[in-house]
Coordinates of C-alpha atoms and ligand atoms in Angstrom, one line a residue:
M14 CA 21.8 -0.4 -8.4
R15 CA 19.8 -2.0 -10.7
V16 CA 15.9 -2.4 -11.2
R17 CA 14.8 -5.3 -13.0
A18 CA 11.5 -7.9 -12.0
A19 CA 12.0 -10.2 -9.7
A20 CA 12.7 -14.0 -10.4
E21 CA 12.1 -17.4 -8.0
G22 CA 15.6 -16.7 -6.3
D23 CA 14.3 -13.3 -5.0
L24 CA 11.4 -14.4 -3.2
D25 CA 13.2 -14.9 0.0
A26 CA 15.0 -11.5 -0.2
A27 CA 11.3 -10.5 -0.7
A28 CA 10.0 -11.7 2.5
E29 CA 13.0 -10.3 4.4
L30 CA 11.7 -6.6 3.0
L31 CA 8.3 -7.5 3.6
D32 CA 9.0 -8.4 7.6
E33 CA 10.8 -4.7 7.6
L34 CA 7.8 -3.0 5.8
D35 CA 5.2 -4.8 8.2
A36 CA 7.2 -3.6 11.3
A37 CA 7.4 -0.1 10.0
Q38 CA 3.7 -0.1 9.6
A39 CA 2.3 -2.2 12.7
A40 CA 1.8 0.7 14.5
W41 CA -0.7 2.4 12.1
R42 CA -2.8 -0.7 11.2
V43 CA -6.3 -0.1 11.5
F44 CA -7.2 -4.0 11.6
S45 CA -5.1 -6.7 12.9
P46 CA -3.6 -9.1 10.2
R47 CA -5.3 -12.4 10.4
P48 CA -2.7 -15.5 10.7
G49 CA -1.2 -16.3 7.8
H50 CA -1.3 -12.9 6.0
Q51 CA 2.4 -12.7 5.4
D52 CA 2.2 -16.0 3.4
E53 CA -0.8 -14.6 1.4
V54 CA 1.1 -11.4 0.6
L55 CA 3.9 -13.6 -0.3
A56 CA 1.8 -16.2 -2.8
R57 CA 1.0 -13.2 -4.5
Y58 CA 4.8 -12.0 -5.2
K59 CA 5.2 -15.7 -6.6
A60 CA 1.9 -15.1 -8.5
A61 CA 3.1 -11.9 -9.5
L62 CA 6.4 -13.4 -11.3
D63 CA 4.5 -15.3 -14.2
D64 CA 1.6 -13.1 -14.4
P65 CA 1.8 -10.3 -17.2
D66 CA -0.4 -7.6 -15.5
S67 CA 1.9 -7.6 -12.9
L68 CA 5.5 -6.6 -11.9
L69 CA 7.1 -7.4 -8.6
A70 CA 10.5 -5.0 -9.1
V71 CA 13.5 -5.5 -6.9
A72 CA 16.7 -3.0 -6.9
E73 CA 19.7 -4.6 -6.5
D74 CA 22.6 -3.8 -5.2
G75 CA 25.8 -6.1 -6.6
D76 CA 24.2 -9.0 -5.8
R77 CA 21.6 -8.1 -3.0
V78 CA 18.1 -7.2 -3.1
M79 CA 17.4 -3.3 -1.3
G80 CA 14.3 -2.6 -2.3
M81 CA 11.3 -3.6 -3.9
A82 CA 7.6 -2.7 -5.4
L83 CA 4.6 -4.7 -6.3
A84 CA 2.6 -3.2 -9.5
R85 CA -1.0 -5.1 -10.2
V86 CA -3.1 -4.1 -12.8
I87 CA -6.6 -3.8 -11.5
V88 CA -10.0 -2.2 -12.0
P89 CA -10.0 0.2 -8.8
S90 CA -13.4 1.8 -9.0
S91 CA -17.0 0.3 -8.4
F92 CA -18.6 2.8 -10.9
S93 CA -15.9 2.3 -13.6
D94 CA -14.3 -0.5 -16.0
E95 CA -10.9 1.9 -16.2
R96 CA -7.7 0.1 -15.5
A97 CA -5.1 1.2 -13.1
I98 CA -1.7 0.2 -11.9
E99 CA -1.8 -0.7 -8.1
L100 CA 1.1 -0.1 -6.3
S101 CA 2.2 -2.2 -3.2
S102 CA 4.4 -3.4 -0.8
V103 CA 7.1 -0.5 -1.7
V104 CA 10.0 -0.8 0.7
V105 CA 13.6 0.1 0.9
H106 CA 16.3 -1.2 2.9
P107 CA 17.1 1.4 6.1
S108 CA 20.8 1.5 5.1
V109 CA 20.1 2.7 1.4
R110 CA 17.1 4.9 1.9
H111 CA 17.3 8.5 0.2
T112 CA 19.5 7.5 -1.9
G113 CA 17.3 7.0 -4.8
V114 CA 15.8 3.8 -4.6
G115 CA 12.4 4.3 -4.2
R116 CA 12.4 6.9 -7.3
A117 CA 14.3 4.2 -9.4
L118 CA 11.3 1.5 -8.2
T119 CA 8.6 4.2 -8.9
R120 CA 10.1 4.8 -12.6
A121 CA 10.1 0.9 -13.2
V122 CA 6.5 0.9 -12.0
A123 CA 5.2 3.9 -13.9
R124 CA 7.1 2.7 -17.5
F125 CA 5.4 -0.7 -16.7
A126 CA 2.0 1.1 -16.9
G127 CA 2.8 2.6 -19.8
D128 CA 3.9 -0.9 -21.4
R129 CA 0.3 -2.0 -20.5
G130 CA -1.5 1.2 -21.7
V131 CA -2.8 2.3 -18.4
E132 CA -2.8 5.7 -17.4
R133 CA -2.9 5.5 -13.8
I134 CA -1.1 4.4 -10.8
T135 CA -2.8 4.4 -7.4
L136 CA -1.4 3.6 -3.8
K137 CA -2.4 3.5 0.0
V138 CA -0.3 4.6 2.4
F139 CA -1.2 5.6 6.5
A140 CA -1.5 9.0 6.7
A141 CA 1.2 9.0 10.0
N142 CA 3.9 7.5 7.6
R143 CA 5.0 11.0 7.3
A144 CA 8.6 9.7 5.5
A145 CA 6.3 8.0 2.7
V146 CA 3.9 10.8 2.2
R147 CA 6.9 13.0 1.7
F148 CA 7.8 10.6 -1.0
W149 CA 5.0 9.8 -2.8
E150 CA 4.3 13.8 -3.5
A151 CA 7.7 14.2 -4.4
V152 CA 7.5 11.9 -7.0
G153 CA 4.0 13.5 -8.5
F154 CA 1.4 11.6 -6.7
V155 CA -1.5 13.9 -5.0
P156 CA -3.8 13.0 -2.3
R157 CA -7.5 12.1 -4.2
A158 CA -9.5 10.3 -1.1
V159 CA -8.9 10.1 2.7
Q160 CA -10.1 7.0 4.8
Y161 CA -11.0 8.1 8.2
T162 CA -11.7 5.9 10.7
A163 CA -12.9 5.9 14.7
T164 CA -14.2 3.0 17.1
A165 CA -17.9 3.3 17.4
D166 CA -17.1 3.7 21.0
D167 CA -15.2 6.8 20.7
V168 CA -17.7 8.2 18.1
L169 CA -20.4 7.9 20.7
V170 CA -18.9 9.4 23.5
R171 CA -18.0 12.7 21.6
I172 CA -21.0 12.8 20.6
E173 CA -22.9 12.1 23.8
S174 CA -20.7 14.4 25.4
D175 CA -21.9 17.3 23.7
P176 CA -25.1 18.0 25.6
G177 CA -26.3 20.5 22.6
A178 CA -26.4 17.9 20.3
E179 CA -28.5 15.5 21.8
T180 CA -32.1 15.2 20.4
S181 CA -33.4 11.5 20.9
S182 CA -32.0 8.3 21.5
S183 CA -34.8 6.3 21.0
T184 CA -33.2 4.5 17.9
S185 CA -29.9 4.2 19.3
S186 CA -30.1 0.2 20.3
S187 CA -32.2 -0.7 17.6
K188 CA -30.8 -2.6 14.6
P189 CA -32.2 -1.8 11.0
A190 CA -33.4 -4.8 9.9
H191 CA -31.8 -6.7 7.3
R192 CA -32.9 -8.4 4.4
E193 CA -31.4 -11.1 2.1
Ligands
LIG24 C1 9.0 5.7 1.2 C2 10.5 4.5 1.0 C3 9.8 3.6 -0.2 C4 11.4 6.0 -0.1 O1 12.4 5.4 -0.5 P1 13.7 5.9 -0.7 O2 14.7 5.4 -1.7 O3 14.3 6.3 0.6 O4 13.2 7.2 -1.5 P2 14.1 8.1 -2.6 O5 15.6 8.1 -1.7 O6 14.1 7.5 -3.9 O7 14.2 9.4 -2.4 C5 13.0 10.1 -3.5 C6 12.4 11.4 -3.2 O8 11.2 11.5 -2.3 C7 11.6 12.4 -1.1 N1 11.8 11.3 0.0 C8 12.1 10.3 0.1 N2 12.4 9.9 1.7 C9 11.7 11.2 2.2 C10 11.6 11.6 3.9 N3 11.9 10.6 4.9 N4 11.0 12.4 3.7 C11 11.0 13.4 3.2 N5 11.2 13.2 1.7 C12 11.5 12.0 1.6 C13 12.6 13.2 -1.5 O9 12.2 14.4 -1.9 C14 13.7 12.6 -2.3 O10 14.4 12.9 -3.2 P3 15.9 13.6 -2.9 O11 16.7 12.3 -2.2 O12 16.5 13.9 -4.1 O13 15.3 14.6 -1.6 C15 11.5 4.4 1.8 O14 11.4 5.6 3.0 C16 11.2 3.4 3.0 O15 11.4 2.1 2.5 N6 10.0 3.6 3.8 C17 9.4 2.3 5.0 C18 8.3 1.4 3.9 C19 7.4 2.3 3.4 O16 6.7 3.2 4.3 N7 6.8 2.2 2.5 C20 6.0 3.0 1.7 C21 4.5 2.3 2.2 S1 3.1 3.1 1.0

């Protein structure tokens, strides 16, 4: 198994792996992807091929691509100019999981970060993706932020079914004025 930067000829295999990843994550998505979302991601992979601040890494077994990872230099914080590597689209073909491919891809991304003088790597993972959470923790990542989400209806049901918590509903339907 060899990890290298992807080339144009790897994009079909990357599209198949993206299908695999989308299927694996479909049940956990909060928001439904808009039509054409996959094409947008594939365009991002293509753009990464010529971008010195991006790496689409592929793991190759013989002439078959069995895994990939996308790394991009970004400025993730709204209050800092510090750069970080955003790691996404990490997926290994099911037939070769647990054989070190994910680890090898992540090593390539960590080396890319060092080459670009970037200290930190960030990624998002669905909390329900227990296998991936264990994988990320095994290779050194720690959770630093948790995104909570609920439908407004669920929140209202929960709050309004708690009789002790009700104070006044006088503002419940008045929307704050929006100023341009
Ligand atoms: C998560 C994923 C990329 C891991 O890739 P992998 O090639 O199977 O991982 P590796 O074989 O390199 O595992 C490295 C270490 O991570 C841990 N690990 C990996 N998969 C694990 C699992 N399912 N359960 C527990 N620990 C796991 C182990 O400690 C492992 O070391 P070991 O093999 O010495 O025990 C792969 O399972 C995958 O493609 N999952 C579906 C897509 C996905 O969820 N991507 C991540 C989105 S954030």
